[in-house]
Coordinates of C-alpha atoms in Angstrom, one line a residue:
Chain N
M30 CA -1.0 -14.6 41.0
R31 CA -1.3 -12.6 44.2
A32 CA 1.0 -9.9 42.9
R33 CA -1.1 -9.6 39.8
R34 CA -4.3 -9.3 41.9
V35 CA -2.7 -6.5 44.0
L36 CA -1.6 -4.7 40.8
G37 CA -5.1 -5.1 39.3
A38 CA -6.6 -3.7 42.5
A39 CA -4.1 -0.8 42.5
L40 CA -4.9 0.0 38.8
L41 CA -8.7 0.0 39.5
A42 CA -8.2 2.2 42.6
G43 CA -6.0 4.6 40.6
L44 CA -8.6 4.8 37.8
V45 CA -11.5 5.4 40.3
G46 CA -9.3 8.0 42.1
L47 CA -8.5 9.8 38.9
I48 CA -12.1 10.0 37.8
A49 CA -13.2 11.2 41.2
V50 CA -10.5 14.0 41.3
Q51 CA -11.3 15.1 37.7
V52 CA -15.1 15.3 38.4
R53 CA -14.4 17.2 41.7
E54 CA -12.1 19.6 39.9
L55 CA -14.5 20.4 37.0
P56 CA -16.3 23.3 38.7
R57 CA -13.0 24.7 40.0
Q58 CA -11.3 24.5 36.5
Q59 CA -14.2 26.5 35.0
S60 CA -13.7 29.5 37.2
R61 CA -10.0 29.8 36.3
G62 CA -8.8 32.1 33.5
S63 CA -10.6 35.0 31.9
S64 CA -12.1 33.3 28.9
D65 CA -15.4 31.5 28.7
R66 CA -14.7 28.3 30.5
R67 CA -17.9 27.9 32.5
F68 CA -20.5 25.4 31.2
T69 CA -23.9 27.0 30.7
L70 CA -27.1 25.6 29.3
R71 CA -29.0 28.1 27.2
P72 CA -32.3 27.5 25.5
E73 CA -31.5 29.7 22.5
A74 CA -28.7 29.4 20.0
D75 CA -28.5 33.0 18.7
I76 CA -24.8 33.6 17.9
E77 CA -25.1 37.4 18.2
S78 CA -26.4 37.3 21.8
L79 CA -24.0 34.6 22.7
A80 CA -21.1 36.7 21.4
A81 CA -22.5 39.9 23.1
R82 CA -22.7 38.1 26.5
S83 CA -19.3 36.5 26.2
R84 CA -16.9 36.8 29.1
S85 CA -14.0 37.2 26.6
D86 CA -13.4 40.9 25.8
T87 CA -12.1 40.0 22.3
V88 CA -15.3 38.0 21.5
R89 CA -17.6 40.6 23.0
F90 CA -16.0 43.7 21.5
R91 CA -15.2 42.3 18.1
Y92 CA -17.7 39.6 17.2
G93 CA -20.6 40.9 19.3
L94 CA -20.3 44.2 17.3
W95 CA -19.9 42.6 13.9
Y96 CA -22.8 40.2 14.2
W97 CA -24.9 43.2 15.4
L98 CA -23.7 45.3 12.5
A99 CA -24.5 42.6 10.0
R100 CA -28.0 42.5 11.2
Q101 CA -28.3 46.3 11.2
L102 CA -26.9 46.7 7.7
P103 CA -28.2 43.7 5.6
G104 CA -27.1 43.7 2.0
T105 CA -24.5 46.3 2.6
T106 CA -21.1 46.6 0.9
I107 CA -18.4 48.0 3.2
R108 CA -15.3 49.4 1.5
V109 CA -12.1 49.2 3.4
T110 CA -8.8 51.1 2.8
H111 CA -5.5 49.3 2.7
G112 CA -4.4 48.2 6.1
T113 CA -7.9 48.4 7.6
E114 CA -9.0 45.1 6.2
P115 CA -7.8 43.0 9.2
L116 CA -10.0 45.1 11.4
L117 CA -13.0 44.3 9.4
S118 CA -12.0 40.8 8.3
P119 CA -14.1 39.2 11.0
L120 CA -17.1 40.4 9.1
R121 CA -16.4 38.0 6.3
G122 CA -19.0 35.3 6.4
V123 CA -21.2 37.2 8.9
G124 CA -24.7 37.9 7.6
D125 CA -25.3 39.5 4.2
I126 CA -22.4 41.9 4.2
Q127 CA -19.7 42.2 1.6
V128 CA -16.2 43.5 2.5
L129 CA -14.4 45.0 -0.6
P130 CA -11.3 47.2 -1.1
W131 CA -12.1 51.0 -1.3
N132 CA -12.0 51.9 -5.0
K133 CA -11.5 55.6 -4.1
T134 CA -14.2 56.8 -6.5
T135 CA -16.5 57.2 -3.5
S136 CA -17.0 60.9 -2.7
L137 CA -16.4 61.7 0.9
E138 CA -16.8 65.0 2.5
L139 CA -14.4 64.0 5.2
T140 CA -11.2 64.0 3.4
S141 CA -9.2 65.9 5.9
S142 CA -6.0 64.3 7.1
S143 CA -6.5 65.7 10.5
S144 CA -7.8 63.0 12.7
R145 CA -8.5 65.5 15.5
K146 CA -11.1 67.3 13.3
L147 CA -12.7 64.0 12.4
L148 CA -12.8 62.9 16.0
Q149 CA -14.7 66.1 16.9
R150 CA -17.2 65.3 14.2
A151 CA -17.7 61.7 15.2
T152 CA -21.3 61.0 16.1
G153 CA -20.4 57.9 18.2
E154 CA -18.0 55.1 18.7
F155 CA -17.8 51.4 19.1
R156 CA -15.4 49.5 21.3
L157 CA -13.1 47.1 19.6
P158 CA -10.3 44.9 21.1
E159 CA -7.8 47.2 19.1
G160 CA -9.3 50.4 20.5
R161 CA -12.2 52.8 19.6
L162 CA -13.9 52.7 16.2
H163 CA -15.3 56.2 15.5
V164 CA -18.5 56.6 13.6
L165 CA -19.1 59.5 11.3
V166 CA -22.3 60.1 9.3
D167 CA -21.6 61.8 6.0
P168 CA -24.9 62.4 4.0
R169 CA -22.8 63.1 0.9
A170 CA -21.0 59.7 1.0
D171 CA -22.2 57.0 -1.4
E172 CA -21.0 54.0 0.5
Y173 CA -20.0 52.6 3.8
V174 CA -16.2 53.1 4.2
L175 CA -13.8 51.9 6.9
L176 CA -10.6 54.0 6.9
T177 CA -7.7 54.7 9.2
L178 CA -6.4 58.3 9.8
G179 CA -3.7 59.1 12.2
G180 CA -3.8 55.5 13.5
A181 CA -7.4 55.8 14.5
P182 CA -10.1 53.8 12.7
Y183 CA -13.2 55.5 11.3
F184 CA -16.4 54.1 10.0
I185 CA -18.1 56.4 7.5
L186 CA -21.9 55.9 7.0
P187 CA -23.9 57.6 4.2
R188 CA -26.8 57.9 6.7
D189 CA -27.3 57.1 10.3
Q190 CA -29.0 53.8 10.7
L191 CA -27.2 52.2 13.5
G192 CA -29.7 52.8 16.3
R193 CA -28.7 53.2 19.9
R194 CA -26.0 50.6 20.2
R195 CA -23.1 53.1 19.8
R196 CA -21.4 54.2 22.9
Chain I
M22 CA -34.3 19.9 8.2
T23 CA -33.3 20.3 11.8
Q24 CA -29.9 19.8 13.4
A25 CA -31.0 16.4 14.8
G26 CA -32.3 15.5 11.4
F27 CA -28.9 16.3 9.9
F28 CA -27.1 14.3 12.5
A29 CA -29.5 11.3 11.8
L30 CA -28.8 11.6 8.0
V31 CA -25.0 11.6 8.6
Y32 CA -25.4 8.7 11.0
A33 CA -27.5 6.7 8.5
A34 CA -25.0 7.3 5.7
G35 CA -22.1 6.2 8.0
L36 CA -24.0 3.2 9.2
A37 CA -24.8 2.1 5.7
F38 CA -21.1 2.5 4.8
N39 CA -20.0 0.4 7.8
L40 CA -22.5 -2.3 7.2
A41 CA -21.4 -2.6 3.6
W42 CA -17.6 -2.2 3.8
G43 CA -16.9 -2.1 7.6
P44 CA -17.5 -4.3 10.6
R45 CA -20.7 -5.8 9.3
R46 CA -20.6 -8.7 11.8
D47 CA -20.2 -6.4 14.8
A48 CA -23.4 -4.2 14.7
V49 CA -22.5 -2.3 17.9
L50 CA -19.0 -1.3 16.5
A51 CA -20.6 -0.4 13.2
C52 CA -23.0 1.9 15.0
A53 CA -20.3 3.5 17.1
L54 CA -18.4 4.3 13.8
A55 CA -21.5 5.5 12.0
F56 CA -21.4 9.2 12.9
P57 CA -17.7 9.7 12.6
C58 CA -17.6 8.0 9.2
G59 CA -20.8 9.7 7.9
L60 CA -19.4 13.2 8.9
T61 CA -16.2 12.5 7.0
F62 CA -18.1 11.6 3.9
W63 CA -20.2 14.8 4.3
V64 CA -16.9 16.8 4.5
L65 CA -15.3 15.0 1.6
G66 CA -18.4 15.6 -0.6
A67 CA -18.4 19.3 0.4
L68 CA -14.7 19.5 -0.3
L69 CA -15.3 18.3 -3.8
G70 CA -17.8 21.1 -4.2
V71 CA -15.3 23.7 -2.9
A72 CA -12.5 22.2 -5.1
T73 CA -14.5 22.0 -8.3
G74 CA -16.7 25.0 -7.8
L75 CA -19.5 23.2 -9.6
A76 CA -22.0 23.6 -6.8
S77 CA -22.1 24.7 -3.2
A78 CA -20.4 22.7 -0.5
P79 CA -23.7 21.6 1.3
A80 CA -25.2 20.5 -2.1
F81 CA -22.1 18.3 -2.7
G82 CA -22.1 17.1 0.9
L83 CA -25.8 16.2 0.8
G84 CA -25.4 14.4 -2.6
T85 CA -22.5 12.4 -1.2
L86 CA -24.5 11.2 1.8
V87 CA -27.4 10.2 -0.4
A88 CA -25.1 8.4 -2.9
L89 CA -23.4 6.7 0.0
V90 CA -26.7 5.3 1.4
V91 CA -27.8 4.0 -2.0
G92 CA -24.4 2.6 -2.9
S93 CA -23.9 1.0 0.4
A94 CA -27.4 -0.5 0.4
A95 CA -26.7 -2.1 -3.0
A96 CA -23.3 -3.4 -1.8
S97 CA -24.9 -4.8 1.4
L98 CA -27.5 -6.7 -0.6
R99 CA -24.6 -8.4 -2.5
R100 CA -23.0 -9.4 0.8
A101 CA -26.3 -10.7 2.3
C102 CA -24.7 -13.9 3.3
T103 CA -23.0 -12.2 6.3
P104 CA -25.7 -11.8 9.0
I105 CA -26.4 -8.5 10.7
S106 CA -27.9 -8.2 14.1
W107 CA -30.8 -5.8 13.3
T108 CA -32.0 -5.7 16.9
R109 CA -28.6 -4.3 18.0
V110 CA -28.5 -1.9 15.1
A111 CA -32.0 -0.6 16.0
A112 CA -31.2 -0.2 19.7
C113 CA -27.9 1.6 19.1
S114 CA -29.4 3.8 16.4
A115 CA -32.3 4.7 18.7
A116 CA -29.8 5.6 21.4
F117 CA -27.9 7.9 18.9
V118 CA -31.0 9.6 17.7
A119 CA -32.2 10.2 21.3
G120 CA -28.8 11.6 22.2
A121 CA -28.7 13.9 19.1
V122 CA -32.3 15.1 19.7
L123 CA -31.5 15.8 23.4
V124 CA -28.3 17.9 22.8
S125 CA -30.0 19.7 19.9
Q126 CA -32.5 21.2 22.3
F127 CA -30.0 23.5 24.1
S128 CA -27.1 25.7 23.1
L129 CA -24.1 24.5 25.1
A130 CA -21.6 26.0 22.7
K131 CA -18.6 27.8 24.0
F132 CA -16.6 30.3 21.9
S133 CA -13.3 31.9 21.5
P134 CA -12.2 34.2 18.6
D135 CA -11.1 31.0 16.8
S136 CA -14.6 29.5 17.1
H137 CA -16.1 32.6 15.5
Q138 CA -13.6 32.3 12.7
F139 CA -14.7 28.7 12.1
L140 CA -18.3 29.6 12.0
R141 CA -17.9 32.6 9.7
I142 CA -15.9 30.7 7.1
A143 CA -18.4 27.8 7.5
A144 CA -21.1 30.3 6.7
V145 CA -19.2 31.4 3.6
F146 CA -19.0 27.8 2.4
S147 CA -22.6 27.2 3.2
R148 CA -23.6 30.0 0.8
G149 CA -21.5 28.6 -2.0
G150 CA -18.1 30.2 -1.1
R151 CA -15.1 29.2 -3.2
L152 CA -11.5 28.4 -2.4
G153 CA -10.2 31.7 -3.5
E154 CA -12.2 33.9 -1.1
T155 CA -11.3 31.7 2.0
A156 CA -7.7 30.7 1.1
A157 CA -6.1 33.1 3.6
F158 CA -8.1 31.4 6.4
L159 CA -7.3 27.9 5.2
A160 CA -3.6 28.6 5.5
D161 CA -4.2 28.8 9.3
R162 CA -6.7 26.0 9.9
G163 CA -7.7 22.6 8.4
I164 CA -10.8 22.5 6.2
F165 CA -12.6 19.7 8.1
T166 CA -14.2 21.8 10.8
F167 CA -15.2 24.6 8.4
L168 CA -17.0 22.2 6.2
S169 CA -18.6 20.2 9.0
Y170 CA -20.1 23.4 10.4
A171 CA -21.2 24.4 6.8
A172 CA -24.5 22.5 7.3
G173 CA -26.0 25.3 9.5
E174 CA -28.2 26.8 6.8
L175 CA -29.3 23.3 5.7
A176 CA -30.2 22.4 9.2
G177 CA -32.1 25.7 9.6
V178 CA -30.1 27.0 12.5
D179 CA -27.9 30.1 13.1
F180 CA -24.9 27.8 13.6
M181 CA -24.4 24.1 14.4
F182 CA -24.4 24.5 18.1
S183 CA -24.8 20.8 18.9
L184 CA -22.1 19.4 16.6
A185 CA -19.4 19.5 19.2
P186 CA -21.5 17.6 21.8
V187 CA -22.4 14.9 19.2
V188 CA -18.7 14.6 18.2
G189 CA -17.9 14.2 22.0
L190 CA -20.6 11.6 22.5
S191 CA -19.3 9.7 19.5
L192 CA -15.8 9.7 20.9
A193 CA -17.1 8.4 24.2
A194 CA -19.2 5.6 22.5
L195 CA -16.3 4.6 20.2
L196 CA -13.8 4.6 23.1
A197 CA -16.1 2.3 25.2
V198 CA -16.9 -0.1 22.4
A199 CA -13.3 -0.3 21.1
I200 CA -11.9 -1.0 24.5
S201 CA -14.5 -3.7 25.2
R202 CA -13.9 -5.3 21.8
A203 CA -10.1 -5.2 22.2
L204 CA -10.3 -6.8 25.7
E205 CA -12.7 -9.4 24.4
R206 CA -10.1 -10.4 21.8
E207 CA -7.5 -10.6 24.6
G208 CA -9.6 -13.1 26.4
V209 CA -10.7 -10.8 29.3
D210 CA -14.0 -11.8 31.0
R211 CA -17.2 -9.8 30.5
R212 CA -17.3 -8.1 33.9
T213 CA -13.8 -6.9 33.7
R214 CA -14.3 -5.7 30.1
L215 CA -17.4 -3.7 31.1
L216 CA -15.6 -2.2 34.2
A217 CA -12.5 -1.3 32.2
S218 CA -14.2 0.2 29.2
A219 CA -16.6 2.3 31.4
G220 CA -13.7 3.3 33.7
V221 CA -11.2 4.3 31.0
T222 CA -13.9 6.1 29.0
A223 CA -14.9 8.0 32.1
A224 CA -11.3 8.9 32.9
V225 CA -10.7 10.3 29.4
M226 CA -14.0 12.2 29.1
T227 CA -13.9 13.8 32.6
T228 CA -10.5 15.3 31.8
Y229 CA -11.3 19.0 32.0
V230 CA -10.0 20.0 28.6
I231 CA -11.8 17.1 26.8
A232 CA -15.1 17.8 28.7
F233 CA -14.7 21.5 27.7
H234 CA -14.1 20.6 24.1
M235 CA -17.4 18.7 24.0
V236 CA -19.1 22.1 23.9
Y237 CA -16.3 24.3 22.6
I238 CA -16.3 25.0 18.8
H239 CA -12.8 24.0 17.6
A240 CA -10.9 21.3 15.7
N241 CA -9.2 19.4 18.5
L242 CA -11.9 17.0 19.7
G243 CA -12.6 15.9 16.2
S244 CA -8.9 15.3 15.7
A245 CA -8.8 13.2 18.8
L246 CA -11.9 11.2 17.7
Y247 CA -10.4 10.4 14.3
L248 CA -6.8 9.7 15.4
F249 CA -8.3 7.4 18.1
G250 CA -10.6 5.8 15.5
F251 CA -7.6 5.0 13.2
G252 CA -5.4 3.6 16.0
A253 CA -8.0 1.5 17.7
L254 CA -9.5 0.1 14.5
F255 CA -6.0 -0.7 13.2
W256 CA -5.2 -2.5 16.5
L257 CA -8.4 -4.5 16.3
A258 CA -7.9 -5.3 12.6
E259 CA -4.3 -6.4 13.2
R260 CA -5.1 -8.4 16.2
D261 CA -7.4 -10.9 14.4
G262 CA -6.4 -10.2 10.8
D263 CA -9.9 -8.6 10.3
A264 CA -9.5 -6.6 7.1
S265 CA -13.1 -5.3 7.3
L266 CA -11.9 -2.8 9.8
L267 CA -9.4 -1.3 7.4
S268 CA -12.0 0.8 5.5
P269 CA -13.3 2.8 8.5
A270 CA -9.8 3.0 9.9
L271 CA -8.5 4.7 6.7
V272 CA -11.6 7.0 6.6
C273 CA -10.6 8.1 10.1
L274 CA -7.0 8.7 9.0
V275 CA -8.2 10.9 6.0
A276 CA -10.5 12.8 8.4
F277 CA -7.7 13.4 10.9
S278 CA -5.3 14.5 8.2
I279 CA -7.5 17.4 7.0
H280 CA -8.5 18.6 10.5
R281 CA -5.5 20.9 11.1
V282 CA -2.7 22.3 8.9
E283 CA 0.0 20.2 10.5
A284 CA -2.1 17.0 10.8
P285 CA -0.7 15.4 7.7
V286 CA 2.7 15.0 9.5
F287 CA 1.1 13.0 12.3
A288 CA -1.2 11.1 9.9
A289 CA 1.7 10.0 7.8
L290 CA 3.7 9.1 10.9
F291 CA 0.9 6.8 12.3
A292 CA 0.2 5.4 8.8
V293 CA 3.9 4.4 8.4
L294 CA 4.2 2.9 11.9
A295 CA 0.9 0.9 11.6
A296 CA 1.0 -0.2 7.9
W297 CA 4.6 -1.0 7.2
P298 CA 5.0 -3.8 9.7
S299 CA 1.3 -4.9 9.3
Q300 CA 0.3 -8.5 8.7
L301 CA -2.9 -7.4 6.9
P302 CA -3.1 -8.0 3.2
R303 CA -0.7 -5.7 1.4
R304 CA -3.0 -5.1 -1.5
L305 CA -5.7 -3.7 0.8
L306 CA -3.2 -1.6 2.7
A307 CA -1.9 -0.2 -0.5
A308 CA -5.4 0.7 -1.7
G309 CA -6.2 2.4 1.6
L310 CA -2.9 4.3 1.7
F311 CA -3.5 5.3 -2.0
A312 CA -6.9 6.8 -1.0
F313 CA -5.4 8.6 2.0
G314 CA -2.4 9.9 -0.1
A315 CA -4.6 10.9 -3.1
I316 CA -7.1 12.9 -1.0
T317 CA -4.7 14.5 1.4
A318 CA -2.0 15.3 -1.2
G319 CA -4.5 16.4 -3.8
W320 CA -6.1 18.8 -1.4
L321 CA -2.8 20.2 -0.2
L322 CA -1.6 20.7 -3.8
L323 CA -4.8 22.6 -4.6
L324 CA -4.4 24.6 -1.5
S325 CA -0.7 25.4 -2.3
A326 CA -1.9 27.2 -5.5
A327 CA -4.4 29.3 -3.6
I328 CA -2.9 30.3 -0.2
P329 CA -0.8 33.5 0.3
S330 CA 2.9 33.0 -0.3
E331 CA 3.8 34.3 3.2
G332 CA 2.3 33.1 6.4
E333 CA 3.1 31.8 9.9
F334 CA 1.5 28.4 9.3
L335 CA 0.8 26.9 5.9
T336 CA 2.7 28.4 2.9
P337 CA 2.7 27.0 -0.6
G338 CA 6.1 25.4 -0.1
R339 CA 5.0 23.7 3.2
A340 CA 1.8 22.5 1.5
V341 CA 3.9 20.8 -1.2
L342 CA 6.1 19.3 1.4
L343 CA 3.1 18.0 3.4
S344 CA 1.6 16.5 0.3
A345 CA 4.8 14.6 -0.3
M346 CA 4.7 13.4 3.3
S347 CA 1.1 12.2 2.7
L348 CA 2.3 10.0 -0.2
A349 CA 5.3 8.6 1.8
P350 CA 3.4 5.7 3.5
L351 CA 2.2 4.4 0.2
A352 CA 5.6 5.0 -1.5
G353 CA 7.5 3.1 1.2
L354 CA 5.1 0.1 1.4
P355 CA 6.8 -1.9 -1.4
L356 CA 10.2 -1.4 0.2
A357 CA 8.8 -2.5 3.6
A358 CA 7.2 -5.6 1.9
R359 CA 10.7 -6.8 0.7
L360 CA 12.1 -6.8 4.2
P361 CA 11.3 -9.4 6.8
R362 CA 8.2 -8.3 8.8
A363 CA 9.8 -9.1 12.1
L364 CA 12.7 -6.8 11.3
V365 CA 10.4 -3.9 10.3
A366 CA 8.2 -4.4 13.3
R367 CA 11.2 -4.4 15.7
H368 CA 13.3 -1.6 14.3
L369 CA 11.0 0.8 12.5
P370 CA 9.5 2.4 15.6
T371 CA 13.0 2.8 17.2
A372 CA 14.3 4.3 13.9
V373 CA 11.5 6.8 13.7
L374 CA 12.0 7.8 17.3
V375 CA 15.8 8.3 16.7
V376 CA 15.1 10.4 13.6
A377 CA 12.6 12.6 15.4
S378 CA 14.9 13.0 18.5
V379 CA 17.8 14.0 16.2
G380 CA 15.6 16.5 14.5
L381 CA 14.5 17.9 17.9
A382 CA 18.2 18.2 19.0
V383 CA 19.0 20.1 15.9
T384 CA 16.2 22.6 16.5
F385 CA 17.4 23.1 20.1
A386 CA 21.0 23.7 18.8
I387 CA 19.8 26.3 16.3
K388 CA 17.3 28.2 18.5
P389 CA 18.0 27.2 22.1
H390 CA 16.1 30.0 23.8
H391 CA 13.1 29.8 21.5
M392 CA 12.8 26.0 21.9
M393 CA 13.3 26.1 25.6
T394 CA 10.5 28.6 26.0
S395 CA 8.3 26.3 23.9
L396 CA 9.3 23.2 25.8
E397 CA 8.6 24.9 29.2
A398 CA 5.2 26.0 28.0
V399 CA 4.4 22.5 26.8
V400 CA 5.5 20.9 30.1
V401 CA 3.5 23.4 32.2
N402 CA 0.4 23.0 30.0
L403 CA 0.5 19.2 30.3
L404 CA 1.6 18.7 33.8
G405 CA 0.7 21.9 35.6
V406 CA -2.4 20.8 37.6
Q407 CA -3.1 24.5 38.5
I408 CA -3.3 25.5 34.8
G409 CA -6.5 23.5 34.6
L410 CA -6.1 21.9 31.2
F411 CA -5.4 18.2 31.8
G412 CA -5.4 18.1 35.6
Y413 CA -3.7 14.8 36.5
A414 CA -4.4 13.1 33.2
W415 CA -0.8 13.3 31.8
W416 CA 0.6 12.4 35.3
A417 CA -1.5 9.3 35.1
A418 CA -0.4 8.7 31.6
L419 CA 3.3 8.9 32.6
A420 CA 2.7 6.5 35.5
L421 CA 0.9 4.0 33.3
G422 CA 3.5 4.3 30.6
A423 CA 6.2 3.4 33.2
L424 CA 4.1 0.4 34.2
C425 CA 3.7 -0.6 30.5
L426 CA 7.5 -0.8 30.3
A427 CA 7.3 -3.6 32.9
T428 CA 5.0 -5.6 30.7
P429 CA 6.0 -7.8 27.7
P430 CA 6.2 -5.8 24.5
S431 CA 3.2 -6.1 22.2
R432 CA 3.7 -6.5 18.4
I433 CA 0.6 -4.5 17.7
A434 CA 0.5 -1.9 20.5
R435 CA 4.2 -1.0 20.3
P436 CA 4.2 0.9 17.0
L437 CA 1.1 2.9 18.0
L438 CA 2.6 3.7 21.5
M439 CA 5.8 4.8 19.7
G440 CA 3.6 6.9 17.4
V441 CA 2.3 8.8 20.4
A442 CA 5.8 9.2 21.9
V443 CA 7.2 10.5 18.5
S444 CA 4.2 12.8 18.2
V445 CA 5.0 14.4 21.5
I446 CA 8.5 15.1 20.1
V447 CA 7.1 16.4 16.8
V448 CA 4.7 18.8 18.6
V449 CA 7.7 20.3 20.4
L450 CA 9.7 20.3 17.1
L451 CA 7.0 22.2 15.2
G452 CA 7.4 25.0 17.7
F453 CA 10.6 25.8 15.8
F454 CA 8.7 27.1 12.8
R455 CA 6.4 29.5 14.7
V456 CA 6.3 31.8 17.6
P457 CA 7.1 29.9 20.8
Y458 CA 4.2 28.0 22.5
R459 CA 2.8 29.7 25.5
V460 CA 1.3 28.7 28.9
G461 CA -2.5 28.8 28.9
P462 CA -5.7 27.1 27.6
A463 CA -5.4 28.8 24.2
D464 CA -2.0 27.4 23.4
S465 CA -1.9 25.3 20.2
A466 CA 0.5 22.7 21.5
G467 CA -1.6 22.2 24.7
R468 CA -4.7 21.6 22.7
M469 CA -2.8 19.3 20.3
F470 CA -2.2 16.9 23.2
I471 CA -5.9 16.3 23.3
H472 CA -5.5 14.3 20.1
F473 CA -3.3 11.7 21.7
L474 CA -5.0 11.1 25.1
P475 CA -7.9 8.8 24.0
L476 CA -5.5 6.6 21.9
L477 CA -2.9 6.4 24.6
Y478 CA -5.5 5.4 27.3
F479 CA -6.9 2.7 24.9
L480 CA -3.4 1.3 24.4
Y481 CA -2.7 1.3 28.1
A482 CA -6.0 -0.6 28.7
V483 CA -5.2 -3.3 26.1
K484 CA -1.7 -3.7 27.6
L485 CA -2.5 -3.6 31.3
V486 CA -6.0 -5.0 31.8
P487 CA -5.3 -8.5 30.5
L488 CA -3.0 -9.1 33.5
R489 CA -3.4 -12.9 33.5
R490 CA -1.8 -13.0 30.0
W491 CA 1.4 -11.3 31.1
R492 CA 3.2 -14.5 32.0
A493 CA 1.9 -16.3 28.9
S494 CA 3.0 -13.4 26.7
A495 CA 6.4 -13.3 28.4
A496 CA 6.8 -17.0 27.7
E497 CA 5.8 -16.5 24.0
E498 CA 8.4 -13.7 23.7
A499 CA 11.0 -15.9 25.3
G500 CA 10.1 -18.8 23.0

């Protein structure tokens, strides 16, 4: 009987100790690592601003951009070349944007295979986890096209409507 | 509709189901099960919409909830002879609604790239998306979380930012109520019951990784809720031969099995260990396992025709294999019924453990370096206090497990405890089929261990808290 009581008291003390340690450790655990591990209370629930303020580079550079892009270009169809789709695949399901394969009937003035020439003509760029996404405005283009030349991704726009977010 | 309104509708449907076909006599338990069960029916309805393509997922989900409320109310009227404590129902429901309204006022959501993928595909489904356009994503992740977040447009919000906290609160409520009910059945006095249920619930919910997942958009806390729901309800049903708990238990098993791509392996494992040696009516068990097998296998077969042929996780071949696994608990039930129950109860858990251990040994023999890398990552993620995932939770679990070995074996808890032990082996074994696990909070295996912690602590509580029964149990075993 006494042994059981001692064991019961030990179990209870252990449980209380475990809870106390875990509660004390919570703030310390949050500050570890580079991802978003800190608990924060926000009055708004706008996914774009949450993504844009994320402490995770991947979330901020990729999703922050795509949510913003979806808001800037509502109802747009973006054509992607083979191999570029994974870059833009996070756009699937974001806002009113369709991602379709490039049908190659789109007329593009920028058909040069020299990525250096294209880079010089880029009007801006976005930062992505994979690197820079260069933006080119081609007034003769019919559609929005995402393509890769010389390993660098380019986003072709028929007209400039992306505001000042580019950097 | 608002988020809180959606949660209230899901809760009402789940409550109606539990009062009609679940623990009608235990109003508090019925209320604790209401949201998890209601959410499962929302997802199953939405899944029907995705599978048939007849209407959007939210339309089917909403239709299912309404049909469930009407059908359950009609069934309840026929069973009016069983009394319901409406005062307790009202008090618990008011507490749920207050909690849901409170957490819906703020955005507590935390994100990773995975979270954004969940929300984007949920958005595709909420706008009437079909299986074909999302199949590539469904090869990596279970459908449950996508469809549970597909209610965003219906609830009039950018995304369901309060779903994870409500799932977390449901887990805490169910954990506390289930422990209290289990200890009551074990003859533990009221004060000890309250102390134990509050203490164990606090110990589980303050574990950093679980507290974090209460605001983090992912599939793991839901998996933990439903696996715990199945295990705890099966324990309670088996303890007193209360077959009314089988329906919500099997709803939880179905929900768990479609949470992640590898979940059917664990669901089938727990179903076999719980159902084959069970003393509950075989006909009811067979009906429940049929529903589990039909839904899980049916979905996996449908998925096998849609997903890409190559992939790191779910491929068509693996989907067919998993669908066969989902039917195994039902297929083996007649065989188990022909053998003496005591024989099955005594040897089945050990046999499953031996098979899993041999499988693990084979994987180590084939890819020793790969498997050692995975194993080291798993050990560090679970026991490395500085990593900051589980803190001391698994150290405590190991210590309590050692203490359990000193107690008399329990006919009901043993298969479930063995289920957790075998699951640990299976998690490591699954590392064979993918890139090795890695150290850190994003690791898949580390997050999978969230699924087992609430059930494990529940089983420890029901084994260790009724201390005064140890001697009596030992005498029974000896007799």
